[in-house]
mmCIF file of C-alpha atoms and ligand atoms in Angstrom:
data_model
loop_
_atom_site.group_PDB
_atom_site.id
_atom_site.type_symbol
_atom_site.label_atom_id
_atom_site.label_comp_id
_atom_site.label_asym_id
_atom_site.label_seq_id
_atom_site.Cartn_x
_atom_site.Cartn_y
_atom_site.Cartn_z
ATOM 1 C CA UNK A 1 14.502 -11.105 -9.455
ATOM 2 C CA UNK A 2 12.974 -14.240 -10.395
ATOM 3 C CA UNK A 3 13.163 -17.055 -7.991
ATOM 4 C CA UNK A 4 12.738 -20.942 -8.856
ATOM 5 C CA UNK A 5 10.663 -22.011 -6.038
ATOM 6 C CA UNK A 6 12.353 -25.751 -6.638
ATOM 7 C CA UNK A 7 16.057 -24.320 -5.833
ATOM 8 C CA UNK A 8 15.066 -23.003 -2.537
ATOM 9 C CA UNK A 9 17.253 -25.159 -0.389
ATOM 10 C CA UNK A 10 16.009 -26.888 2.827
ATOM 11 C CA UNK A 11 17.558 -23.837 5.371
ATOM 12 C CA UNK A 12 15.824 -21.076 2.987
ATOM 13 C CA UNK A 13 16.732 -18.076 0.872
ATOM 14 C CA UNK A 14 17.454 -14.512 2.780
ATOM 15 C CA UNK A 15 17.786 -11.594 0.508
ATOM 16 C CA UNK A 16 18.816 -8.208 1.426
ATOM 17 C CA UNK A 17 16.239 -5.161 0.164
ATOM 18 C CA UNK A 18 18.661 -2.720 -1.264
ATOM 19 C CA UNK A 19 17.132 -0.702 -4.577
ATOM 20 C CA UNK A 20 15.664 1.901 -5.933
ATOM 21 C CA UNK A 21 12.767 1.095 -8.109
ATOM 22 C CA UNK A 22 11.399 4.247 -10.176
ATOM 23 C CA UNK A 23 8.015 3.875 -8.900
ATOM 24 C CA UNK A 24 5.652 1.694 -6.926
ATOM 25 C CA UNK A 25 3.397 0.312 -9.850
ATOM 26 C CA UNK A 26 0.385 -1.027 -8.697
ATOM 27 C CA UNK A 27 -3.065 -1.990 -10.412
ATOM 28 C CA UNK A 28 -2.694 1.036 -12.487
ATOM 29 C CA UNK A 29 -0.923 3.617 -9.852
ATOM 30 C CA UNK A 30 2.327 4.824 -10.061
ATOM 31 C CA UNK A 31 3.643 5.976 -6.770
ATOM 32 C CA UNK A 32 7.268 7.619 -6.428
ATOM 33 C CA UNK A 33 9.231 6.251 -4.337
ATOM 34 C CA UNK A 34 11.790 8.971 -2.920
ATOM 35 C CA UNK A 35 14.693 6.919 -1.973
ATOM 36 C CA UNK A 36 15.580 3.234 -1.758
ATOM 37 C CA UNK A 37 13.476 0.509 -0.709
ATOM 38 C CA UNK A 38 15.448 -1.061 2.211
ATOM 39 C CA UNK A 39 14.900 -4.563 4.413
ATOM 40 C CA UNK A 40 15.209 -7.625 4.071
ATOM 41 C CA UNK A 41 13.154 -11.340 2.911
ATOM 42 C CA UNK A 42 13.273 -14.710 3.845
ATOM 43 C CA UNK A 43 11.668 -17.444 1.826
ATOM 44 C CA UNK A 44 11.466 -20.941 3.177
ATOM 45 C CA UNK A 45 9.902 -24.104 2.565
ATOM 46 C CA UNK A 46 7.478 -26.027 5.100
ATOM 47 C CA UNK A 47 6.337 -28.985 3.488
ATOM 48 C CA UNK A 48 4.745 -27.811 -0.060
ATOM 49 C CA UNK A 49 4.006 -24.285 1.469
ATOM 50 C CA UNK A 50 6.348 -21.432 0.434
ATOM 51 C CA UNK A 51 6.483 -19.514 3.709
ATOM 52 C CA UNK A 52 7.546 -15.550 3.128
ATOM 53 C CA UNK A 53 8.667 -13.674 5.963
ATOM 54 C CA UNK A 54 10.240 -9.858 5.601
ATOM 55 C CA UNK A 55 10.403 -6.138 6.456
ATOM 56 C CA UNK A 56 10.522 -3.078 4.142
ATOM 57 C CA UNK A 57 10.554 0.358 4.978
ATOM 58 C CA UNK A 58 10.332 3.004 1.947
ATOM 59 C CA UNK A 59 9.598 6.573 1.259
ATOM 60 C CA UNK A 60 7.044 7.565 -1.137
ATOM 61 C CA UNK A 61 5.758 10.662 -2.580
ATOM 62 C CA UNK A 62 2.008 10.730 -2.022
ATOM 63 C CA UNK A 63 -0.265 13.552 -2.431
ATOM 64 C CA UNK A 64 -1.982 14.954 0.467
ATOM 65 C CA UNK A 65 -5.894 14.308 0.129
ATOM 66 C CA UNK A 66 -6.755 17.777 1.505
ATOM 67 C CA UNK A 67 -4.342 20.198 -0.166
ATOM 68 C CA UNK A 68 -3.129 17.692 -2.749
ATOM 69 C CA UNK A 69 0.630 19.464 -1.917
ATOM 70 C CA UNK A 70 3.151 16.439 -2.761
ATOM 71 C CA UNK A 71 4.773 14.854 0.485
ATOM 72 C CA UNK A 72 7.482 12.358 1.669
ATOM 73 C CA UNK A 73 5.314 9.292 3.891
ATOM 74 C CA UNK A 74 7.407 6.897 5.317
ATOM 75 C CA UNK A 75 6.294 3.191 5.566
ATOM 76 C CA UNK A 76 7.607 0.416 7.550
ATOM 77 C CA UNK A 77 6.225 -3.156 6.743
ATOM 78 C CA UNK A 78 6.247 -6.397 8.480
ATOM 79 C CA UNK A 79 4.624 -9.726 6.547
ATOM 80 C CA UNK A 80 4.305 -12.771 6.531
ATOM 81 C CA UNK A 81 2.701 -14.631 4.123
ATOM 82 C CA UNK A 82 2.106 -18.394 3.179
ATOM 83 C CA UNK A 83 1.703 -19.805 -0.721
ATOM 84 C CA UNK A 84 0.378 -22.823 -1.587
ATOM 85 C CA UNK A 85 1.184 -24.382 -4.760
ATOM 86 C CA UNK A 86 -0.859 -23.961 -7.874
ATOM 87 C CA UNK A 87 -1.077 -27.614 -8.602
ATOM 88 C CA UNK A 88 -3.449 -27.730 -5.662
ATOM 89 C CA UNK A 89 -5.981 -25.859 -7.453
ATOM 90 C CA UNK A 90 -5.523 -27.485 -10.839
ATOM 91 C CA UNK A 91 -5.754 -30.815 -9.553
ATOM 92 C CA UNK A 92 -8.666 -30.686 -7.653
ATOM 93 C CA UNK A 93 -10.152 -28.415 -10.383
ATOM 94 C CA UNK A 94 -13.522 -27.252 -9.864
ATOM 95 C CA UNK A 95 -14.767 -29.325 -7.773
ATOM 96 C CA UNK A 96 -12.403 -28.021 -4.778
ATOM 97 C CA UNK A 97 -14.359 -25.813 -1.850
ATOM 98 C CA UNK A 98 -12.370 -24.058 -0.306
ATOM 99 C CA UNK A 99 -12.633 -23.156 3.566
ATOM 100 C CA UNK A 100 -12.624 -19.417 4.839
ATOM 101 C CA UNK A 101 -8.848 -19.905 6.011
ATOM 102 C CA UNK A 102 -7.730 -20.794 2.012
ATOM 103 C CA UNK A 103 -10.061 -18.089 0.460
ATOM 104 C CA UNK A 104 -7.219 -15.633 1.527
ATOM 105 C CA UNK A 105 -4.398 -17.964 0.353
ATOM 106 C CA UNK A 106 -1.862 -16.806 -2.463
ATOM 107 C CA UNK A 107 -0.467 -19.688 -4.738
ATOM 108 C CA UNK A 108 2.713 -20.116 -6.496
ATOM 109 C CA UNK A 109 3.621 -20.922 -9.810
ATOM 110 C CA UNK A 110 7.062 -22.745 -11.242
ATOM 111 C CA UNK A 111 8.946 -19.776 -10.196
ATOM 112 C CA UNK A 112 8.100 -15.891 -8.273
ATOM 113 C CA UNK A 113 9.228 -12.680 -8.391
ATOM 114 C CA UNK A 114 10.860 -11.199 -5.126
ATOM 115 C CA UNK A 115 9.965 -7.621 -5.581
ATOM 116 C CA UNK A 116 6.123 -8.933 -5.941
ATOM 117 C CA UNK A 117 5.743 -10.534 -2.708
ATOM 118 C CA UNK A 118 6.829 -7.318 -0.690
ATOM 119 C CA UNK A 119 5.944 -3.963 -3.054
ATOM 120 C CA UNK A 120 2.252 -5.548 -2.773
ATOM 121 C CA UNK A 121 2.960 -5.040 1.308
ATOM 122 C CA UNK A 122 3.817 -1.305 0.840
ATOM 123 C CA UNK A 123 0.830 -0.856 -1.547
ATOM 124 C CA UNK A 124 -1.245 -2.335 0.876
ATOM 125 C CA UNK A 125 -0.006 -0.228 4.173
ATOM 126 C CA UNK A 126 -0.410 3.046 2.166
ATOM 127 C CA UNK A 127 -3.357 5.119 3.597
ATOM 128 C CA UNK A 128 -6.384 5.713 1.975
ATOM 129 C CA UNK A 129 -6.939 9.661 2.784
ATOM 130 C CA UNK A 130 -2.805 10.812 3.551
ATOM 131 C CA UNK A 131 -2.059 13.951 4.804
ATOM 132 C CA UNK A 132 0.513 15.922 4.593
ATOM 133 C CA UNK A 133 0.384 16.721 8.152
ATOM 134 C CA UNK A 134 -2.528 16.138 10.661
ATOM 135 C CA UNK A 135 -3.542 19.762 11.136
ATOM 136 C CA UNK A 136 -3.730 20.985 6.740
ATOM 137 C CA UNK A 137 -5.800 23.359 6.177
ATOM 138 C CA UNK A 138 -6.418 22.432 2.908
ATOM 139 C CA UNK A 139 -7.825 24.233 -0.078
ATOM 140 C CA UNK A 140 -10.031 27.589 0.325
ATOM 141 C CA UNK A 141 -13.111 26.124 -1.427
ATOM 142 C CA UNK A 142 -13.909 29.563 -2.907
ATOM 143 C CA UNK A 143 -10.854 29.877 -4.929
ATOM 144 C CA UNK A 144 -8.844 26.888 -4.758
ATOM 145 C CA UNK A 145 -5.776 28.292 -3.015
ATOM 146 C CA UNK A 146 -3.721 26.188 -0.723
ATOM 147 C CA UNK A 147 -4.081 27.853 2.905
ATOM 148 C CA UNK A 148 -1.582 26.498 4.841
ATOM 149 C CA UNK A 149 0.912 29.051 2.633
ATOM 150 C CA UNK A 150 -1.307 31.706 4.145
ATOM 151 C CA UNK A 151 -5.036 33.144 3.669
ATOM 152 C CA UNK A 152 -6.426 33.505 0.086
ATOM 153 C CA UNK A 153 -7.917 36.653 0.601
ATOM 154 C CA UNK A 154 -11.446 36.018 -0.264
ATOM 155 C CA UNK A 155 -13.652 38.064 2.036
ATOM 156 C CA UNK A 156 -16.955 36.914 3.425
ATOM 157 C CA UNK A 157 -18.520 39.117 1.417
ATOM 158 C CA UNK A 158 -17.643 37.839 -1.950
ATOM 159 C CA UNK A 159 -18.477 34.036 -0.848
ATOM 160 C CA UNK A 160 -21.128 32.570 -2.849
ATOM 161 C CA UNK A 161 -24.691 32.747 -0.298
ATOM 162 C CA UNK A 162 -24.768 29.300 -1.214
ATOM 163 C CA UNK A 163 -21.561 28.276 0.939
ATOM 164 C CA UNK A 164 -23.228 30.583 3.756
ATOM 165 C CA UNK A 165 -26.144 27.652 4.282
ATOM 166 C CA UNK A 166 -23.462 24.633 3.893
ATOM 167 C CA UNK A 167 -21.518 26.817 6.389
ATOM 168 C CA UNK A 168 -24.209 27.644 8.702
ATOM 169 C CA UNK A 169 -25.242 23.832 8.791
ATOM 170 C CA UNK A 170 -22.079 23.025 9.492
ATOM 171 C CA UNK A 171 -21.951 25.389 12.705
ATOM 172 C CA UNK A 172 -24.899 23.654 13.838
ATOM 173 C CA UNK A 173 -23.586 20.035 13.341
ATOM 174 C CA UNK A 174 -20.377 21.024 15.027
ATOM 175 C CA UNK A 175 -22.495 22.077 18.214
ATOM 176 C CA UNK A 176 -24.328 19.670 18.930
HETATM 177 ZN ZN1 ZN B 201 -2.013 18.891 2.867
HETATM 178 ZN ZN1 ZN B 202 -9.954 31.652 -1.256
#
C-alpha cells in the first residue's frame, strides 16, 4: 500500500498488519512465509520527520544451517524508525556532511510503501546460522545423511583416514 506522506494527518496513520504475502523478498532472497504477517504500524509526523513506530510477528520457513531440513522460525519485531525527507539531501547537494547520527538515517520520497518499512524489520531480525533446533545433529559428513532421523550407518572403518586427523585434532581442541 502506497502512502502519500503529505495526507498523513496531524494525529497520524495506524494500520492494522493482516496479510499473507507469498514470500519475504529481499535483496535477492525469497523467504516463505508460513502464515500471515500480523501487527500493527503507526506513522506520524514530527515536524518534517516521518516517525514509524510498529510490531510484526511472522512465521517463515528457513532452512536449518546444519541439516538444511526446512523449519517454521517465528519472529516478533519491534521498530522504530525516523525518515527525513529527501529534499534535505538534494538541497544541500554535495556539499552536505553528514554527522554519525544521520549516516544511519532513511529518507522519504513523495510517497512510501507500508509493507517496506516493516518486511525490511523481519529481514533484518532473521538469524544468520538458524537451526532447526539447538541440539541438530546435522549431516554425517561421510555420506551426507541427515542424523537426527537416525545413524547413517557408515562404520569407522570405511571413513576416509583423512577425517581420522581432522577428527583426532578436533579431540584435542575439545580438551584443552
Ligand atoms: Zn537442523
Ligand atoms: Zn554417514
Amino acid at each position: 500500500m502506497e502512502i502519500r506522506v503529505a495526507d498523513i494527518p496531524p494525529e497520524g496513520l495506524f494500520f492494522e498488519i493482516e496479510e499473507v504475502p507469498e514470500a519475504l523478498e529481499w535483496r535477492g532472497e525469497a523467504i516463505p512465509f508460513v502464515g500471515p504477517v500480523r501487527g500493527w504500524v503507526r506513522l506520524q509526523m514530527v515536524g518534517e520527520r516521518l516517525v514509524v513506530k510498529g510490531e510484526v510477528h511472522a512465521l517463515l520457513e528457513l532452512a536449518c544451517g546444519r541439516c538444511l531440513e526446512p523449519f517454521p522460525y517465528g519472529v516478533d519485531v519491534e521498530f522504530m524508525d525516523e525518515y527525513l525527507p529527501m529534499e534535505v539531501l538534494e538541497q544541500e547537494g554535495d556539499e552536505v556532511e553528514l554527522s554519525d547520527e544521520e549516516v544511519d538515517l532513511a529518507f522519504y520520497g513523495e510517497t512510501v510503501l507500508l509493507e517496506d518499512l516493516y518486511l525490511e524489520k523481519l529481514y533484518l531480525s532473521l538469524p544468520m546460522k538458524p537451526l532447526c533446533s539447538g541440539d541438530c545433529k546435522g549431516l554425517c559428513p561421510y555420506c551426507g545423511s541427515n542424523l537426527n532421523l537416525g545413524p547413517c550407518g557408515c562404520s569407522p572403518e570405511e571413513i576416509d583416514p583423512r577425517w581420522e586427523v581432522l577428527k583426532a585434532l578436533r579431540n584435542k581442541l575439545v580438551k584443552k
